[in-house]
Structure formats: C-alpha cells, structure tokens
Amino acid sequence: MVCAYTSHLLGKCLDKSPKSRSYTDIGQEAYGSKGRIIAATFIYLEIFLALVSYTISLHDNLSIVFPGTWISARWTHMSSPQLLTVIAVLIALPSLWLRDLSSISFLSSGGILMSIIIFASVALTAIFGWVRSDNEIPALRIRNIPMISGLYVFSFAGHIVFPDLYKSMKDPSKFTKVSIVSFTLVTALYTALAFMGAKMFGPGVSSQITLSLPRHLVVTKVAQWATVLTPITKYALEFAPFAIQLDRSLPGSMSSCMRTVVRGTVGSMLLVVILALALSVPYFEYVLSLTGSLVSICICVILPCGFYTKICWPSLSKPLFLLNALLIGIGCVLGVFGTISSSKSLIKSLQGHTSA
C-alpha cells in the first residue's frame, strides 16, 4: 500500500513538472542538482546490488542444475560452482553490448516468463501434494522485522521506471489505477508463494524456494533452469539506465561504433566486479535484505515523499504533509535498523565461512 501510494506521488510530481521525464529529473525539480545526484546515486547503487543478488542466485542454482559436475582450472582456486557461474556470466556478457532497446525488452519478457514458470512449478508441487504440507511457522517474529522489511520493500521496488512508464502512457491520468492493479496482482502472487513455501517447508525453507523443492521432480528441474536463466535475461535490462546515461555523457562527435565499444567495455568491467563480489559474498538473503534496507526504502518511500512535499508545497494540505512526514520517519527507522540487522547477519555469515 505504501509503495502504491508513493508511485502515485511520483505521478503527481510529473503532473506538476511536465518537463521531467525520469526519476532523476524529479529529484532535479525538487532539490536542484543535489536532488539529481542523490537520486542517481541511489538508483545506480540499487542496480549494482540487485545484479550482485541475481549473480548469487545464479551461483546457488547452477550447482543443483549440474549436479556432480566437476571442472577446474590450473590458474585459479575456484570451485566447480564458481567456475560454472563465471561461464554463465560470460555467456550473458554480449547482451551488455546491445544498444537496441527493443532487443533488451525482448530479453526482459524472457525474464517475466521465467518468473511465471517458477511460480507455476511451486504451485504444482503444492497442489499435487508432492511435498507433505503439514509444516507450521510462527505467526510473528518481531526481532526479524528490521531485516525482513528490506526484503519486502525490495520486492516492490519498481519506482525507478515509473516516471518512464507514466510518460509513455497514452492516458497518464490512469497511471494511479494501473499502479494499484499492478501492486495488487504482485502482492497476490507473493502472498500465495509465501504461504505455499511456509506450508510445504516450514522454517527450514531455503532463501530461494527452488533450492527446497524435491530434486527428483521434473517441475523442480524446470524451476531451477528458469532461476538460472532469469539473471542472464536481466543483466542487459538492469544495466540499461546506466548505459543510457553514459551514452548521453559521451561527446556528440563520437561515432556510433565507438559509443557501442565504450558502453560494452564499461558494462563488461562492471559485470566482472559484480561477479567477483557475488562469489566473495554468496549469501543471497542477506545481500537482498541489505539492498532493500540501504537503498530500496529510500527510492520507494523516503525520496518520493520528499520530492512530492517539496514540489507541491504551496498546495499541500496539512494531513498530507503529516502523512508524508510519517512515512519518511518510518522509512528512515526501517532503513537504519534494517541495514544494521542485515549487515550484522552478513558479517556473521562471512566470519563463519572464513573460520570453516
């Protein structure tokens, strides 16, 4: 509900400033160049950390998709799953050289299809009783709220692209209705998946539900392949905002071929850094939680409320101001405590891995 509300606020900001076309433009309109820099910093940080999370997911599932596979290289001390991840990332690397947005959108539609396949696989496992659904989980664990809040917010973090969607609509006045319907559908899917996972596997469910599914089932193999292919289809799409901004900053006299080389080279270098970080910190749930608490809460809650309050200040009613101030306060509290909680868990896991 909060994320749907803040998406509505972004639409209202665009109503007030028709020249704005992106999330960073709204930041510029609200707080000048500082607002643009802050918005851009959080956007690129979220993209970077999200790609790290996707790569960790890729690493976790590859070892299940290729069980018993053993490969080695004399010049490195990497394990077989790590080398498989390197190979998969190298396969995805050429997609970062794409300049045609229609090709990138085609890859994105593949990612959506993979998500539907994963959901269907879990649903079939639950419906046909291939796993005993007699587990129970506690109704509430208050101490876990700070870290879990980051995971929740990350799951609804689509605000970066909302201004672009708003501007591309034939009738922008329907943007709020569209966002409400979208968030409702996504929430229904998330809730169904959460209850199925909790009922089938209880507190022992893995951070990625595909890792908990019975490995001998065909639907499990399909779901795991879909989980492997999802990051590969998303690299180019996630990199696109950065690539577009990089392209705009290049000299106008630079040839199209040279622009492609610069974009591809920078993207390739960035993907190598992401790969190295993902292999060094292979803890999917903690990295995802840290991303949500540190970055996504700012992008989805704090910044939209701040932008709207500043841009619409002359016509802002007192109740709306109090609501926005309350959401900013709650967002800051959850962001701080969530970042601390997920960071502690991540450090503890790294220390345990090192000692082992």
CSV table of C-alpha atoms in Angstrom, one decimal:
chain,number,residue,atom,x,y,z
A,1,MET,CA,0.0,0.0,0.0
A,2,VAL,CA,2.8,2.4,0.8
A,3,CYS,CA,4.7,1.7,-2.4
A,4,ALA,CA,1.5,2.1,-4.4
A,5,TYR,CA,0.9,5.4,-2.7
A,6,THR,CA,4.4,6.7,-3.4
A,7,SER,CA,4.1,5.7,-7.0
A,8,HIS,CA,1.0,7.9,-7.1
A,9,LEU,CA,3.1,10.7,-5.6
A,10,LEU,CA,5.7,10.3,-8.4
A,11,GLY,CA,2.8,10.7,-10.9
A,12,LYS,CA,1.7,13.9,-9.2
A,13,CYS,CA,5.2,15.2,-9.3
A,14,LEU,CA,5.3,14.6,-13.1
A,15,ASP,CA,1.9,16.4,-13.4
A,16,LYS,CA,3.4,19.5,-11.7
A,17,SER,CA,6.6,19.4,-13.8
A,18,PRO,CA,5.8,18.3,-17.3
A,19,LYS,CA,9.4,18.7,-18.4
A,20,SER,CA,10.6,15.9,-16.0
A,21,ARG,CA,10.9,12.6,-17.7
A,22,SER,CA,12.8,10.4,-15.3
A,23,TYR,CA,13.3,9.7,-11.6
A,24,THR,CA,16.4,11.9,-11.5
A,25,ASP,CA,14.6,14.7,-13.3
A,26,ILE,CA,12.0,14.7,-10.4
A,27,GLY,CA,14.9,14.9,-8.0
A,28,GLN,CA,16.3,17.9,-10.0
A,29,GLU,CA,12.9,19.6,-10.0
A,30,ALA,CA,12.6,19.2,-6.2
A,31,TYR,CA,16.1,19.9,-4.9
A,32,GLY,CA,18.2,21.1,-7.8
A,33,SER,CA,21.4,19.4,-8.8
A,34,LYS,CA,21.8,17.9,-5.3
A,35,GLY,CA,18.5,16.1,-5.7
A,36,ARG,CA,19.6,14.7,-9.1
A,37,ILE,CA,22.9,13.5,-7.7
A,38,ILE,CA,21.2,11.9,-4.7
A,39,ALA,CA,18.6,10.2,-6.8
A,40,ALA,CA,21.2,9.0,-9.4
A,41,THR,CA,23.4,7.6,-6.6
A,42,PHE,CA,20.7,5.5,-5.0
A,43,ILE,CA,19.5,4.3,-8.5
A,44,TYR,CA,22.9,3.1,-9.6
A,45,LEU,CA,23.6,1.6,-6.2
A,46,GLU,CA,20.3,-0.4,-6.3
A,47,ILE,CA,21.1,-1.6,-9.8
A,48,PHE,CA,24.6,-2.7,-8.8
A,49,LEU,CA,23.4,-4.6,-5.7
A,50,ALA,CA,20.5,-6.1,-7.5
A,51,LEU,CA,22.8,-7.5,-10.1
A,52,VAL,CA,25.0,-8.9,-7.3
A,53,SER,CA,21.9,-10.6,-5.9
A,54,TYR,CA,21.0,-12.1,-9.3
A,55,THR,CA,24.5,-13.4,-9.7
A,56,ILE,CA,24.4,-15.1,-6.2
A,57,SER,CA,21.1,-16.7,-7.2
A,58,LEU,CA,22.7,-17.9,-10.4
A,59,HIS,CA,25.6,-19.4,-8.4
A,60,ASP,CA,23.3,-21.2,-5.9
A,61,ASN,CA,21.2,-22.8,-8.6
A,62,LEU,CA,23.9,-23.8,-11.0
A,63,SER,CA,25.3,-26.4,-8.6
A,64,ILE,CA,21.9,-28.0,-8.4
A,65,VAL,CA,21.2,-27.8,-12.2
A,66,PHE,CA,24.6,-29.5,-12.9
A,67,PRO,CA,24.9,-32.0,-10.0
A,68,GLY,CA,28.2,-33.8,-9.8
A,69,THR,CA,29.8,-31.6,-12.5
A,70,TRP,CA,33.5,-31.1,-11.8
A,71,ILE,CA,35.6,-28.6,-13.7
A,72,SER,CA,38.8,-27.0,-12.7
A,73,ALA,CA,41.4,-24.5,-14.0
A,74,ARG,CA,45.1,-24.6,-13.0
A,75,TRP,CA,45.4,-20.9,-12.8
A,76,THR,CA,42.6,-20.5,-10.2
A,77,HIS,CA,41.5,-22.0,-6.9
A,78,MET,CA,37.7,-21.6,-7.7
A,79,SER,CA,35.3,-24.4,-7.0
A,80,SER,CA,33.2,-26.0,-9.8
A,81,PRO,CA,30.0,-24.0,-9.0
A,82,GLN,CA,32.1,-20.8,-9.1
A,83,LEU,CA,33.6,-21.7,-12.4
A,84,LEU,CA,30.1,-22.6,-13.8
A,85,THR,CA,29.0,-19.1,-12.6
A,86,VAL,CA,31.9,-17.5,-14.4
A,87,ILE,CA,31.0,-19.3,-17.6
A,88,ALA,CA,27.3,-18.3,-17.3
A,89,VAL,CA,28.2,-14.7,-16.8
A,90,LEU,CA,30.5,-14.8,-19.8
A,91,ILE,CA,27.5,-16.2,-21.8
A,92,ALA,CA,25.4,-13.2,-20.7
A,93,LEU,CA,28.2,-10.7,-21.3
A,94,PRO,CA,27.4,-9.9,-25.0
A,95,SER,CA,23.9,-8.7,-24.0
A,96,LEU,CA,25.5,-5.7,-22.4
A,97,TRP,CA,26.7,-4.5,-25.8
A,98,LEU,CA,23.2,-4.2,-27.1
A,99,ARG,CA,22.0,-0.7,-27.9
A,100,ASP,CA,18.6,-1.5,-29.3
A,101,LEU,CA,16.0,-1.1,-26.6
A,102,SER,CA,13.6,-3.5,-28.3
A,103,SER,CA,16.2,-6.3,-28.1
A,104,ILE,CA,16.7,-5.5,-24.4
A,105,SER,CA,12.9,-5.5,-23.9
A,106,PHE,CA,12.7,-8.9,-25.6
A,107,LEU,CA,15.2,-10.3,-23.0
A,108,SER,CA,13.1,-8.7,-20.3
A,109,SER,CA,10.0,-10.5,-21.4
A,110,GLY,CA,12.0,-13.7,-21.1
A,111,GLY,CA,12.7,-12.8,-17.5
A,112,ILE,CA,8.9,-12.4,-16.9
A,113,LEU,CA,8.2,-15.8,-18.5
A,114,MET,CA,10.9,-17.4,-16.2
A,115,SER,CA,9.2,-15.9,-13.1
A,116,ILE,CA,5.8,-17.3,-14.2
A,117,ILE,CA,7.4,-20.7,-14.7
A,118,ILE,CA,9.0,-20.6,-11.2
A,119,PHE,CA,5.6,-19.7,-9.6
A,120,ALA,CA,3.8,-22.4,-11.6
A,121,SER,CA,6.3,-25.0,-10.6
A,122,VAL,CA,5.9,-24.3,-6.9
A,123,ALA,CA,2.1,-24.2,-7.2
A,124,LEU,CA,2.1,-27.6,-9.0
A,125,THR,CA,4.2,-29.1,-6.2
A,126,ALA,CA,1.8,-27.8,-3.6
A,127,ILE,CA,-1.4,-28.7,-5.5
A,128,PHE,CA,-0.4,-32.3,-6.3
A,129,GLY,CA,1.0,-33.0,-2.8
A,130,TRP,CA,4.5,-33.9,-3.9
A,131,VAL,CA,5.7,-32.5,-0.6
A,132,ARG,CA,3.9,-33.1,2.7
A,133,SER,CA,2.2,-29.8,3.5
A,134,ASP,CA,2.0,-30.1,7.3
A,135,ASN,CA,4.6,-27.6,8.5
A,136,GLU,CA,3.9,-24.6,10.7
A,137,ILE,CA,5.7,-21.3,11.2
A,138,PRO,CA,5.4,-18.7,14.0
A,139,ALA,CA,2.8,-16.1,13.3
A,140,LEU,CA,5.2,-13.3,14.2
A,141,ARG,CA,8.8,-12.8,15.0
A,142,ILE,CA,9.2,-9.2,16.0
A,143,ARG,CA,13.0,-9.3,16.1
A,144,ASN,CA,13.2,-10.2,12.4
A,145,ILE,CA,11.1,-7.2,11.3
A,146,PRO,CA,14.0,-4.9,10.6
A,147,MET,CA,15.8,-7.3,8.3
A,148,ILE,CA,12.6,-8.6,6.7
A,149,SER,CA,11.4,-5.1,5.9
A,150,GLY,CA,14.3,-4.7,3.5
A,151,LEU,CA,13.3,-7.9,1.7
A,152,TYR,CA,9.7,-6.7,1.4
A,153,VAL,CA,10.5,-3.3,0.1
A,154,PHE,CA,13.0,-4.7,-2.5
A,155,SER,CA,10.2,-6.9,-3.8
A,156,PHE,CA,8.1,-3.9,-4.7
A,157,ALA,CA,11.0,-1.7,-5.9
A,158,GLY,CA,9.9,-0.6,-9.3
A,159,HIS,CA,9.8,3.1,-8.7
A,160,ILE,CA,12.9,3.8,-10.9
A,161,VAL,CA,11.0,3.1,-14.1
A,162,PHE,CA,7.6,4.5,-13.1
A,163,PRO,CA,8.3,8.0,-14.5
A,164,ASP,CA,9.2,6.5,-17.8
A,165,LEU,CA,6.0,4.4,-17.8
A,166,TYR,CA,4.0,7.5,-16.9
A,167,LYS,CA,5.4,9.4,-19.8
A,168,SER,CA,4.9,6.6,-22.3
A,169,MET,CA,1.2,6.1,-21.4
A,170,LYS,CA,-1.5,7.3,-23.8
A,171,ASP,CA,-3.6,8.5,-20.9
A,172,PRO,CA,-1.3,9.3,-17.9
A,173,SER,CA,-4.4,10.1,-15.8
A,174,LYS,CA,-4.8,6.3,-15.4
A,175,PHE,CA,-1.3,5.8,-14.0
A,176,THR,CA,-2.5,5.5,-10.4
A,177,LYS,CA,-5.2,2.9,-11.3
A,178,VAL,CA,-2.6,1.0,-13.2
A,179,SER,CA,-0.1,1.0,-10.4
A,180,ILE,CA,-2.7,-0.1,-7.9
A,181,VAL,CA,-3.7,-3.0,-10.1
A,182,SER,CA,-0.1,-3.9,-10.6
A,183,PHE,CA,0.8,-3.8,-6.9
A,184,THR,CA,-2.3,-5.8,-6.1
A,185,LEU,CA,-1.5,-8.6,-8.6
A,186,VAL,CA,2.1,-8.8,-7.4
A,187,THR,CA,1.1,-8.9,-3.8
A,188,ALA,CA,-1.3,-11.7,-4.5
A,189,LEU,CA,1.4,-13.7,-6.2
A,190,TYR,CA,3.9,-13.0,-3.4
A,191,THR,CA,1.4,-14.0,-0.7
A,192,ALA,CA,0.4,-17.2,-2.5
A,193,LEU,CA,4.1,-18.2,-3.0
A,194,ALA,CA,4.9,-17.3,0.7
A,195,PHE,CA,2.1,-19.4,2.1
A,196,MET,CA,2.9,-22.3,-0.2
A,197,GLY,CA,6.6,-22.2,0.8
A,198,ALA,CA,5.8,-21.9,4.5
A,199,LYS,CA,3.3,-24.7,4.5
A,200,MET,CA,5.4,-27.1,2.5
A,201,PHE,CA,8.8,-26.5,4.1
A,202,GLY,CA,8.2,-24.5,7.3
A,203,PRO,CA,11.1,-22.6,9.0
A,204,GLY,CA,13.6,-24.7,7.1
A,205,VAL,CA,12.7,-23.3,3.7
A,206,SER,CA,15.8,-22.1,1.8
A,207,SER,CA,16.3,-18.4,0.9
A,208,GLN,CA,15.4,-19.4,-2.6
A,209,ILE,CA,12.4,-21.7,-2.7
A,210,THR,CA,13.7,-23.6,-5.8
A,211,LEU,CA,16.5,-25.0,-3.6
A,212,SER,CA,13.9,-26.6,-1.3
A,213,LEU,CA,11.9,-28.3,-4.0
A,214,PRO,CA,12.4,-32.1,-4.3
A,215,ARG,CA,15.2,-32.5,-6.7
A,216,HIS,CA,13.9,-35.7,-8.4
A,217,LEU,CA,10.7,-33.9,-9.8
A,218,VAL,CA,10.6,-32.6,-13.4
A,219,VAL,CA,8.9,-29.4,-12.3
A,220,THR,CA,11.9,-28.8,-9.9
A,221,LYS,CA,14.4,-29.1,-12.7
A,222,VAL,CA,12.3,-26.7,-14.9
A,223,ALA,CA,12.1,-24.2,-12.0
A,224,GLN,CA,15.8,-24.4,-11.4
A,225,TRP,CA,16.6,-23.8,-15.0
A,226,ALA,CA,14.2,-20.9,-15.0
A,227,THR,CA,16.0,-19.5,-12.0
A,228,VAL,CA,19.4,-19.9,-13.8
A,229,LEU,CA,18.1,-18.1,-16.9
A,230,THR,CA,16.4,-15.3,-15.1
A,231,PRO,CA,19.6,-13.4,-14.1
A,232,ILE,CA,21.0,-13.9,-17.6
A,233,THR,CA,18.0,-12.2,-19.2
A,234,LYS,CA,18.1,-9.3,-16.7
A,235,TYR,CA,21.7,-8.1,-16.9
A,236,ALA,CA,21.1,-6.0,-20.0
A,237,LEU,CA,17.8,-4.6,-18.7
A,238,GLU,CA,19.3,-3.6,-15.3
A,239,PHE,CA,22.3,-2.1,-17.0
A,240,ALA,CA,20.2,-0.1,-19.5
A,241,PRO,CA,19.6,3.1,-17.3
A,242,PHE,CA,23.3,3.4,-16.6
A,243,ALA,CA,24.2,2.7,-20.2
A,244,ILE,CA,21.7,5.4,-21.4
A,245,GLN,CA,23.2,8.0,-19.0
A,246,LEU,CA,26.7,7.0,-20.1
A,247,ASP,CA,25.7,7.4,-23.8
A,248,ARG,CA,24.4,10.9,-23.1
A,249,SER,CA,27.6,11.9,-21.4
A,250,LEU,CA,29.8,10.9,-24.3
A,251,PRO,CA,30.9,13.6,-26.9
A,252,GLY,CA,28.4,14.2,-29.6
A,253,SER,CA,31.1,13.9,-32.2
A,254,MET,CA,31.8,10.2,-31.2
A,255,SER,CA,30.8,7.7,-33.8
A,256,SER,CA,28.1,5.1,-33.2
A,257,CYS,CA,30.5,2.3,-33.3
A,258,MET,CA,32.8,3.9,-30.8
A,259,ARG,CA,29.9,4.6,-28.4
A,260,THR,CA,29.0,0.9,-28.6
A,261,VAL,CA,32.6,-0.1,-27.7
A,262,VAL,CA,32.7,2.3,-24.8
A,263,ARG,CA,29.3,1.1,-23.4
A,264,GLY,CA,30.2,-2.5,-23.9
A,265,THR,CA,33.6,-2.1,-22.3
A,266,VAL,CA,32.3,-0.3,-19.2
A,267,GLY,CA,29.5,-2.7,-18.9
A,268,SER,CA,31.8,-5.7,-19.1
A,269,MET,CA,34.2,-4.3,-16.5
A,270,LEU,CA,31.2,-3.6,-14.2
A,271,LEU,CA,29.9,-7.1,-14.6
A,272,VAL,CA,33.3,-8.5,-13.7
A,273,VAL,CA,33.3,-6.5,-10.5
A,274,ILE,CA,29.7,-7.8,-9.8
A,275,LEU,CA,30.8,-11.4,-10.4
A,276,ALA,CA,33.8,-11.1,-8.1
A,277,LEU,CA,31.6,-9.6,-5.3
A,278,ALA,CA,28.9,-12.2,-5.7
A,279,LEU,CA,31.4,-15.1,-5.5
A,280,SER,CA,33.0,-13.4,-2.4
A,281,VAL,CA,29.7,-12.8,-0.6
A,282,PRO,CA,27.4,-15.8,-1.6
A,283,TYR,CA,24.6,-15.0,0.9
A,284,PHE,CA,21.5,-14.3,-1.2
A,285,GLU,CA,19.0,-13.3,1.5
A,286,TYR,CA,21.4,-11.0,3.4
A,287,VAL,CA,22.6,-9.2,0.3
A,288,LEU,CA,19.0,-8.8,-0.8
A,289,SER,CA,17.9,-7.5,2.6
A,290,LEU,CA,20.8,-5.1,2.7
A,291,THR,CA,19.9,-3.8,-0.7
A,292,GLY,CA,16.3,-3.2,0.4
A,293,SER,CA,17.1,-1.6,3.7
A,294,LEU,CA,20.0,0.6,2.5
A,295,VAL,CA,18.7,1.6,-1.0
A,296,SER,CA,15.2,0.5,-1.9
A,297,ILE,CA,13.5,2.1,1.1
A,298,CYS,CA,15.0,5.4,0.0
A,299,ILE,CA,13.9,5.0,-3.6
A,300,CYS,CA,10.4,3.6,-2.9
A,301,VAL,CA,9.4,5.5,0.2
A,302,ILE,CA,11.7,8.3,1.5
A,303,LEU,CA,12.6,10.1,-1.7
A,304,PRO,CA,9.1,10.1,-3.4
A,305,CYS,CA,7.6,11.6,-0.2
A,306,GLY,CA,10.4,14.2,0.0
A,307,PHE,CA,10.1,15.1,-3.7
A,308,TYR,CA,6.3,15.5,-3.6
A,309,THR,CA,6.4,17.6,-0.4
A,310,LYS,CA,8.9,20.0,-1.9
A,311,ILE,CA,7.4,20.2,-5.4
A,312,CYS,CA,3.8,20.5,-4.2
A,313,TRP,CA,4.4,22.5,-1.1
A,314,PRO,CA,2.3,25.5,-2.0
A,315,SER,CA,-0.9,23.4,-2.4
A,316,LEU,CA,0.0,20.7,0.2
A,317,SER,CA,-2.7,20.1,2.8
A,318,LYS,CA,-1.7,19.6,6.5
A,319,PRO,CA,-2.9,15.9,6.7
A,320,LEU,CA,-1.0,15.0,3.5
A,321,PHE,CA,2.1,16.7,4.9
A,322,LEU,CA,1.8,14.8,8.2
A,323,LEU,CA,1.3,11.5,6.3
A,324,ASN,CA,4.4,12.1,4.1
A,325,ALA,CA,6.4,13.1,7.2
A,326,LEU,CA,5.3,10.0,9.0
A,327,LEU,CA,6.3,7.7,6.0
A,328,ILE,CA,9.7,9.4,5.8
A,329,GLY,CA,10.2,8.8,9.5
A,330,ILE,CA,9.1,5.2,9.3
A,331,GLY,CA,11.3,4.7,6.2
A,332,CYS,CA,14.3,6.1,8.0
A,333,VAL,CA,13.8,3.9,11.0
A,334,LEU,CA,13.3,0.8,9.0
A,335,GLY,CA,16.2,1.7,6.7
A,336,VAL,CA,18.7,2.3,9.6
A,337,PHE,CA,17.7,-0.8,11.7
A,338,GLY,CA,17.3,-3.0,8.7
A,339,THR,CA,20.8,-2.0,7.4
A,340,ILE,CA,22.3,-2.7,10.8
A,341,SER,CA,20.5,-6.0,11.2
A,342,SER,CA,21.3,-7.4,7.7
A,343,SER,CA,24.9,-6.1,7.9
A,344,LYS,CA,25.4,-8.0,11.2
A,345,SER,CA,23.9,-11.2,9.7
A,346,LEU,CA,26.1,-10.8,6.6
A,347,ILE,CA,29.3,-10.2,8.7
A,348,LYS,CA,28.4,-13.1,11.0
A,349,SER,CA,28.0,-15.4,7.9
A,350,LEU,CA,31.3,-14.3,6.4
A,351,GLN,CA,33.1,-14.9,9.7
A,352,GLY,CA,31.6,-18.3,10.0
A,353,HIS,CA,32.6,-19.1,6.4
A,354,THR,CA,36.1,-17.9,7.0
A,355,SER,CA,36.6,-19.9,10.2
A,356,ALA,CA,35.2,-23.0,8.5
